[in-house]
Coordinates of C-alpha atoms in Angstrom, one line a residue:
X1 CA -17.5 -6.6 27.2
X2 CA -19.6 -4.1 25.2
X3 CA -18.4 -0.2 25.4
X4 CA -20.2 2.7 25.7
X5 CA -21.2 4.4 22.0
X6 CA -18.5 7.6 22.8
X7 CA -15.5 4.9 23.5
X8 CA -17.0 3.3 20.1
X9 CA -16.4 6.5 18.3
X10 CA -13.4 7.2 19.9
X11 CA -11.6 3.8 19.4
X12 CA -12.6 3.9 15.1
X13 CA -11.7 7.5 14.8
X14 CA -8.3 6.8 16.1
X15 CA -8.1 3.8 13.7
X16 CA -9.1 5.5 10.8
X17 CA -6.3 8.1 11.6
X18 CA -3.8 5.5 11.6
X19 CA -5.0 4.4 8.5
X20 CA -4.3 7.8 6.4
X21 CA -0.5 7.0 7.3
X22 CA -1.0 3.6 4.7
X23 CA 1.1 3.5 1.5
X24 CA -0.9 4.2 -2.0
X25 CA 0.1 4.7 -5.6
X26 CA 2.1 7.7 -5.9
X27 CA 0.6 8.6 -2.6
X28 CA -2.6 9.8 -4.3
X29 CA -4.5 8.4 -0.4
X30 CA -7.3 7.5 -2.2
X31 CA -9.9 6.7 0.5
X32 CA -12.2 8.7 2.7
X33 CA -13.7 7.3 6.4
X34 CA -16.7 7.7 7.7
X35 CA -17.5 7.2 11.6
X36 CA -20.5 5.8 12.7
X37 CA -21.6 5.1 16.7
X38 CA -21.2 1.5 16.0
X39 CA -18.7 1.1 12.8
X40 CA -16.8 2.7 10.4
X41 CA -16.9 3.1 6.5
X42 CA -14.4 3.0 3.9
X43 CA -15.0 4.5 0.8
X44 CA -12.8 5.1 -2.5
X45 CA -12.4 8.8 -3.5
X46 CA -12.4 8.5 -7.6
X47 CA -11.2 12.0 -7.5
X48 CA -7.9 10.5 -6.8
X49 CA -7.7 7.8 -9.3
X50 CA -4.8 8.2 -12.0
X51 CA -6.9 8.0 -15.2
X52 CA -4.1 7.3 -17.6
X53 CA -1.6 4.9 -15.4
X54 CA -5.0 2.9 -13.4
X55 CA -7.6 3.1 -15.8
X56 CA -9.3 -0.1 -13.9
X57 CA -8.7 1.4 -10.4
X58 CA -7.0 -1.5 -9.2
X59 CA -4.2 0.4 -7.6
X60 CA -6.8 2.6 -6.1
X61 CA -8.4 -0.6 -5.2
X62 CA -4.6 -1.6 -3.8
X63 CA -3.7 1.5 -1.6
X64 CA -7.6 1.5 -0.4
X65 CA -6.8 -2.5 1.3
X66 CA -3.9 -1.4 2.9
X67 CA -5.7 1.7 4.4
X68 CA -7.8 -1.2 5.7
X69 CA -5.1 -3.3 6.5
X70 CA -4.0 -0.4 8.8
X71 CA -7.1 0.3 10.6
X72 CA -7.5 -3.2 11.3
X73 CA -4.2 -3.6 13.0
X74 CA -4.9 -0.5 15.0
X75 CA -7.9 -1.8 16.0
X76 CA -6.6 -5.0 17.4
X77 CA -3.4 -3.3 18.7
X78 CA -5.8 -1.4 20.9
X79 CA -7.5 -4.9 21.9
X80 CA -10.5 -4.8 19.8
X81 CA -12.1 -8.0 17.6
X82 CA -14.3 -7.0 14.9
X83 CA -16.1 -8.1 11.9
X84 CA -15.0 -7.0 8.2
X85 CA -18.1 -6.8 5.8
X86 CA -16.1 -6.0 2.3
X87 CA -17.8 -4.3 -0.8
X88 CA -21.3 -5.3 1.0
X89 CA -23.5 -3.5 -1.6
X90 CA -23.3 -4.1 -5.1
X91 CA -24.4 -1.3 -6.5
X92 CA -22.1 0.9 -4.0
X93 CA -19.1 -0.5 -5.6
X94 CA -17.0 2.4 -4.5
X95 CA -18.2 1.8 -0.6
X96 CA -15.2 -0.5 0.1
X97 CA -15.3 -2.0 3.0
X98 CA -17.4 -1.8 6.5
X99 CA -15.4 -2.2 10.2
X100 CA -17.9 -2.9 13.2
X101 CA -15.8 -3.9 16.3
X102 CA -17.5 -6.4 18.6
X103 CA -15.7 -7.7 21.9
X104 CA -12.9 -5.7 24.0
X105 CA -10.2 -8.2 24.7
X106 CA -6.6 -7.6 26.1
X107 CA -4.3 -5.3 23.6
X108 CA -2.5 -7.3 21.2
X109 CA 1.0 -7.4 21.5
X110 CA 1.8 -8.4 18.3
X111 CA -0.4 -6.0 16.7
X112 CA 1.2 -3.4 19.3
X113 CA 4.2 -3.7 17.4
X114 CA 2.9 -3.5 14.2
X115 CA 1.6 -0.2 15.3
X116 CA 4.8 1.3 16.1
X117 CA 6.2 1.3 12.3
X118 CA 3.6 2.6 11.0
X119 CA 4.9 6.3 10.9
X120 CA 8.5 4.5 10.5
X121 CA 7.3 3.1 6.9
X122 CA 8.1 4.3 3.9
X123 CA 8.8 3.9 0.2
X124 CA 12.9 3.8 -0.1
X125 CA 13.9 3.9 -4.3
X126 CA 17.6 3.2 -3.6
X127 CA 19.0 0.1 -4.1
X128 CA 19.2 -2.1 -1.1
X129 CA 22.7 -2.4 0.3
X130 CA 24.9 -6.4 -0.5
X131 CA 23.4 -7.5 3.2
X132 CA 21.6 -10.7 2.3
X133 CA 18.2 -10.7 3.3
X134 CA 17.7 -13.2 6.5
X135 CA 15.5 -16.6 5.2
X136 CA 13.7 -16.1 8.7
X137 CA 12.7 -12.4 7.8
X138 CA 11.8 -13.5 4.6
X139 CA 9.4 -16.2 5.8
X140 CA 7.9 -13.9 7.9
X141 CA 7.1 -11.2 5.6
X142 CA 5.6 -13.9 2.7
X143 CA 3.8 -15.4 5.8
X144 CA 2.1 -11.9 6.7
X145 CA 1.0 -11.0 3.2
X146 CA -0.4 -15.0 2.5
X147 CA -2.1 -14.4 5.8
X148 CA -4.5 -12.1 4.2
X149 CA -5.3 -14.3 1.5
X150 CA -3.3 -13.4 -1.0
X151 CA -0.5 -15.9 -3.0
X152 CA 2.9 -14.2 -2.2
X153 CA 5.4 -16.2 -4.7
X154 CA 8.8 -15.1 -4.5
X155 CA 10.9 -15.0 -7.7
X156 CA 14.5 -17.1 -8.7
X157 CA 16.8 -17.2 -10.8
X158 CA 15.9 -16.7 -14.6
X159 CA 12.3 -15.2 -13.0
X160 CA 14.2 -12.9 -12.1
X161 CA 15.8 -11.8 -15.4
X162 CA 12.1 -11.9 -17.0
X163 CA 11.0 -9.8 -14.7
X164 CA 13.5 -7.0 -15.4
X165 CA 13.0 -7.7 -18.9
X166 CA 9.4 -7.2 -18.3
X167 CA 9.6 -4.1 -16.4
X168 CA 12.1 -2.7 -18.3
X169 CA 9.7 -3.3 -21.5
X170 CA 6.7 -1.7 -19.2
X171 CA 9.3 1.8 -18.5
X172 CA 9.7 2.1 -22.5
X173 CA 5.9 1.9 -22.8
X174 CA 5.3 4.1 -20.1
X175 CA 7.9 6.7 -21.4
X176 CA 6.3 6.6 -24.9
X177 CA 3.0 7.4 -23.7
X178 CA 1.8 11.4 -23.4
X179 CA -0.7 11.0 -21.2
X180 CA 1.0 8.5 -18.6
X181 CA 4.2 11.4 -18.1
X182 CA 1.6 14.4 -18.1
X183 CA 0.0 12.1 -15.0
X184 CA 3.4 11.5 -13.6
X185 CA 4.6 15.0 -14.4
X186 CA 1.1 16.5 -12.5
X187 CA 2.0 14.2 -9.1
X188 CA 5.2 15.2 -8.6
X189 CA 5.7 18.1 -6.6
X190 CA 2.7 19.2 -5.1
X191 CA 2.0 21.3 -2.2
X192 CA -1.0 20.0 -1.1
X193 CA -0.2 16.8 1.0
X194 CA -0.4 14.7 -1.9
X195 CA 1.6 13.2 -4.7
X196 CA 5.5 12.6 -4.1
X197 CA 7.7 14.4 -3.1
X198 CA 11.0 15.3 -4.7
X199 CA 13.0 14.5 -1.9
X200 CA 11.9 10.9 -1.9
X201 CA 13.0 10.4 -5.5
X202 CA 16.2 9.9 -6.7
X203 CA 18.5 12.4 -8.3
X204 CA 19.7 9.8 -10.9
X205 CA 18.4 6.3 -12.0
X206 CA 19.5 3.7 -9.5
X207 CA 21.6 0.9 -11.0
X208 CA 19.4 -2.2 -10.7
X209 CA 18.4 -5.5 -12.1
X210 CA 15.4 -4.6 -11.6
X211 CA 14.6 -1.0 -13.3
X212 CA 12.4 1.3 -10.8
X213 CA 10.4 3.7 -12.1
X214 CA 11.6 6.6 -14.2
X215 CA 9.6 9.6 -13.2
X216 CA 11.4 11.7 -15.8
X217 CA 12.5 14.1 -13.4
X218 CA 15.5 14.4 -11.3
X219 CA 14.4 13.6 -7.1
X220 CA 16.7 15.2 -4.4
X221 CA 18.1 12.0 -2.7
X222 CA 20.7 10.5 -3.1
X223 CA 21.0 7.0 -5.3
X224 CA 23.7 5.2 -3.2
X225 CA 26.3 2.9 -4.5
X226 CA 24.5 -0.5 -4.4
X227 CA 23.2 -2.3 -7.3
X228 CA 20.9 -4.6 -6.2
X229 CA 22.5 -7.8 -6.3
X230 CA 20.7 -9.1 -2.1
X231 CA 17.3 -7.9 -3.1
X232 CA 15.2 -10.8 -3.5
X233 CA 11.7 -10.2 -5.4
X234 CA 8.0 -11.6 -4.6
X235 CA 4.8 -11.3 -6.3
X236 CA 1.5 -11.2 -5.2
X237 CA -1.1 -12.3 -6.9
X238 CA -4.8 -14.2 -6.4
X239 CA -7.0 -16.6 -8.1
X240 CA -9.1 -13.9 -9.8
X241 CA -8.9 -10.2 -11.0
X242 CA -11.5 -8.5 -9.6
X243 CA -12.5 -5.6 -7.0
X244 CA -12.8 -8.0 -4.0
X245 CA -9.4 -9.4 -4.8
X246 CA -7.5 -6.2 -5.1
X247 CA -9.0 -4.9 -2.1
X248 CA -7.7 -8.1 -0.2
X249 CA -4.1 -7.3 -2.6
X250 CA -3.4 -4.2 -0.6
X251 CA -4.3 -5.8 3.1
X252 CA -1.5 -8.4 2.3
X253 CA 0.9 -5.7 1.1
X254 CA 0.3 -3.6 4.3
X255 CA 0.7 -6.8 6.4
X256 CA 3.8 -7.8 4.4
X257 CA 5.3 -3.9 4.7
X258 CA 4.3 -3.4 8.2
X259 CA 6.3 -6.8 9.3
X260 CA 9.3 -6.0 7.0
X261 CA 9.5 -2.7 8.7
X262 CA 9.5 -4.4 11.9
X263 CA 12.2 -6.9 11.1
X264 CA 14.2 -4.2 9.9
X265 CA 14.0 -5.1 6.3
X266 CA 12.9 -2.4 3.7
X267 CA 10.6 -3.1 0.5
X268 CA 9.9 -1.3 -2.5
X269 CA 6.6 -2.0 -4.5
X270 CA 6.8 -2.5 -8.7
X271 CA 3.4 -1.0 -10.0
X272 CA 4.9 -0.1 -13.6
X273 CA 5.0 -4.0 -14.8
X274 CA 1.7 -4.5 -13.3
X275 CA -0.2 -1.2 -15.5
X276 CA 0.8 -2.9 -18.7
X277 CA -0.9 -5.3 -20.2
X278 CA 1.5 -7.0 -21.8
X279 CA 4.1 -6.9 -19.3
X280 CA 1.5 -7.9 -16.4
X281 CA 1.4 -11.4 -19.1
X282 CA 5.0 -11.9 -19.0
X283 CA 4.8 -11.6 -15.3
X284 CA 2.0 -14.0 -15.2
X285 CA 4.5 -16.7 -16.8
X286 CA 6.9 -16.4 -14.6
X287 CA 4.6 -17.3 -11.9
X288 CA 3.6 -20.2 -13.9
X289 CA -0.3 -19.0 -14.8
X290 CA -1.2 -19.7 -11.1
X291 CA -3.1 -16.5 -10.8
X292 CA -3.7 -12.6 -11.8
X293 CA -0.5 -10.9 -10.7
X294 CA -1.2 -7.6 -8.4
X295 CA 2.1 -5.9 -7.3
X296 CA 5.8 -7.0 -7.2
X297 CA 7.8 -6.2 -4.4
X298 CA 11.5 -5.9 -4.0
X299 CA 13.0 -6.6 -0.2
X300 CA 15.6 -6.0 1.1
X301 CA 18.0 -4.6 3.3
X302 CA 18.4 -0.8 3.3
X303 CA 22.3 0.9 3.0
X304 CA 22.6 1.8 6.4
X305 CA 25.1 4.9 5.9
X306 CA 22.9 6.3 3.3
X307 CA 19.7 7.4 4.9
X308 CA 16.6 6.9 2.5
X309 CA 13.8 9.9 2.6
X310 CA 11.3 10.5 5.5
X311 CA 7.8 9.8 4.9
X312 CA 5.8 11.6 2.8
X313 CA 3.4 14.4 3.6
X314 CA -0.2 13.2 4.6
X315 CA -3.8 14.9 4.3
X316 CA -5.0 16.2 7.3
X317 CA -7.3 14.0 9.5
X318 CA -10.6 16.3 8.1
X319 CA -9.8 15.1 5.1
X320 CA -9.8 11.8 5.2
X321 CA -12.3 10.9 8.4
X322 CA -16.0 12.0 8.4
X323 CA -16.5 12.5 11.8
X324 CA -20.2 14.6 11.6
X325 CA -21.9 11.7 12.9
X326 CA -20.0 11.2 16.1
X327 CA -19.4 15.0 17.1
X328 CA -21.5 15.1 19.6
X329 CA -20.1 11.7 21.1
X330 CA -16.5 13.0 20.8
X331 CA -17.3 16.5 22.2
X332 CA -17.0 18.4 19.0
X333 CA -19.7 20.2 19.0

């Protein structure tokens, strides 16, 4: 069944909406919609690239896929098929992705349920509590993030002491750098919907295997008493290190999130080992040379009597969605 050009309008604006609630670096939200009658447009906003700690834009290029990733789901919770063109014109490298939906089918359940944690997301720095993680959840969320193409390969044993020696080698490289902290320091704190906030951050470093970032500031949550110990660690990574690949990077980490969410389990991404070069090598070992590492992700269970942080601020919808075209279809004029 085809719909009418206003339902068309209607249906992608609501998608791209969901979308702005997708996790990206530091929550910089580094993408911009624009609604057509018959499609919609994503597009990177440079403006929000970090300069110093994603030089290459592949975290951009990361938190843009799982704005995709979002609007996708959306669209298919709401019953939708559709076709995915991704960077279609070469020299538009920064025109991401294009979304035309197609056939109108019965609402996906599945995707339904995706849906509903979308708003209950979010980026929890605590250590997870001693509950072992469930092999079934596990499966499930490695399963949702190799569904979108992407090689999830989950970490053991001494790949797991590497990594922390690799991350903790990428914090001390980090920390020594002017530039990286003034970017840290600038994205902290902000009042404008963007950045993180201090209540999401920790008041003191959390006692890990695995270092988390330092942000060099003090946060307003509480740490917990946990150390770690259940979390088990996955990488994701692809055959080549390019654009199309990073793009595809954050749909699998959306899809990955969105079903840990689901199954009650919470994850953490690792950017810090990934941003420098010689710790993204080390981490390249330890998954054997089988591809270009993207992200790490810790998952876990979250300490049920310490509550984490709600989720961060979000830019307004007129911020993120160009809508111009459609007005008149959505009775906006």
């Amino acid at each position: 069944m085809t719909i009418r050009t206003s339902s068309t309008a209607a249906v992608l604006a609501r998608a791209a909406a969901m979308a702005g609630y997708a996790p990206s670096v530091h929550n910089t939200q580094p993408w911009r919609w624009t609604i057509r009658p018959d499609r919609m447009e994503l597009t990177a906003v440079r403006s929000r690239q970090l300069p110093a700690i994603d030089p290459d834009g592949r975290l951009l290029m990361i938190s843009c896929g799982a704005a995709l990733h979002h609007a996708r789901t959306a669209l298919t919770a709401a019953g939708w098929d559709y076709t995915v063109d991704r960077l279609p014109v070469p020299d538009q490298p920064d025109l991401l992705a294009v979304l035309t939906p197609t056939v109108h089918r019965e609402p996906d359940a599945a995707a339904a349920r995706l849906v509903q944690t979308v708003e209950l997301r979010h980026t929890d720095r605590r250590p997870v509590s001693d509950t072992q993680l469930p092999e079934a959840t596990l499966t499930q969320v490695v399963a949702a993030a190799e569904a979108e193409g992407i090689a999830c390969g989950l970490l053991t044993g001494e790949h797991v002491f590497d990594l922390a020696a690799a991350a903790s080698r990428a914090d001390a490289v980090e920390k020594a750098d002017p530039e990286i902290q003034d970017e840290l320091t600038y994205w902290i704190g902000r009042h404008d919907r963007l950045g993180i906030p201090p209540g999401t951050l920790t008041g003191e470093q959390p006692a890990t295997t695995v270092p988390v970032r330092d942000f060099g500031q003090p946060g307003a949550l509480p740490s917990g008493p946990g150390h770690d110990r259940a979390a088990r660690y996955a990488v994701l990574f692809g055959a080549s290190d390019e654009p199309s690949c990073w793009l595809r990077a954050g749909e699998a980490l959306s899809a990955a999130w969105l079903t840990a969410t689901r199954l009650g389990a919470s994850v953490l991404p690792l950017s810090a080992v990934i941003e420098v070069p010689v710790t993204r090598t080390a981490l390249r070992r330890a998954i054997d040379d089988l591809g270009w590492p993207f992200l790490v992700l810790r998952i876990g269970i979250a300490d049920p009597d310490h509550p984490g942080a709600a989720h961060p601020p979000r830019l307004p919808i007129a911020q993120i969605v160009d809508l111009e075209e459609v007005r008149h279809l959505l009775g906006r004029d």
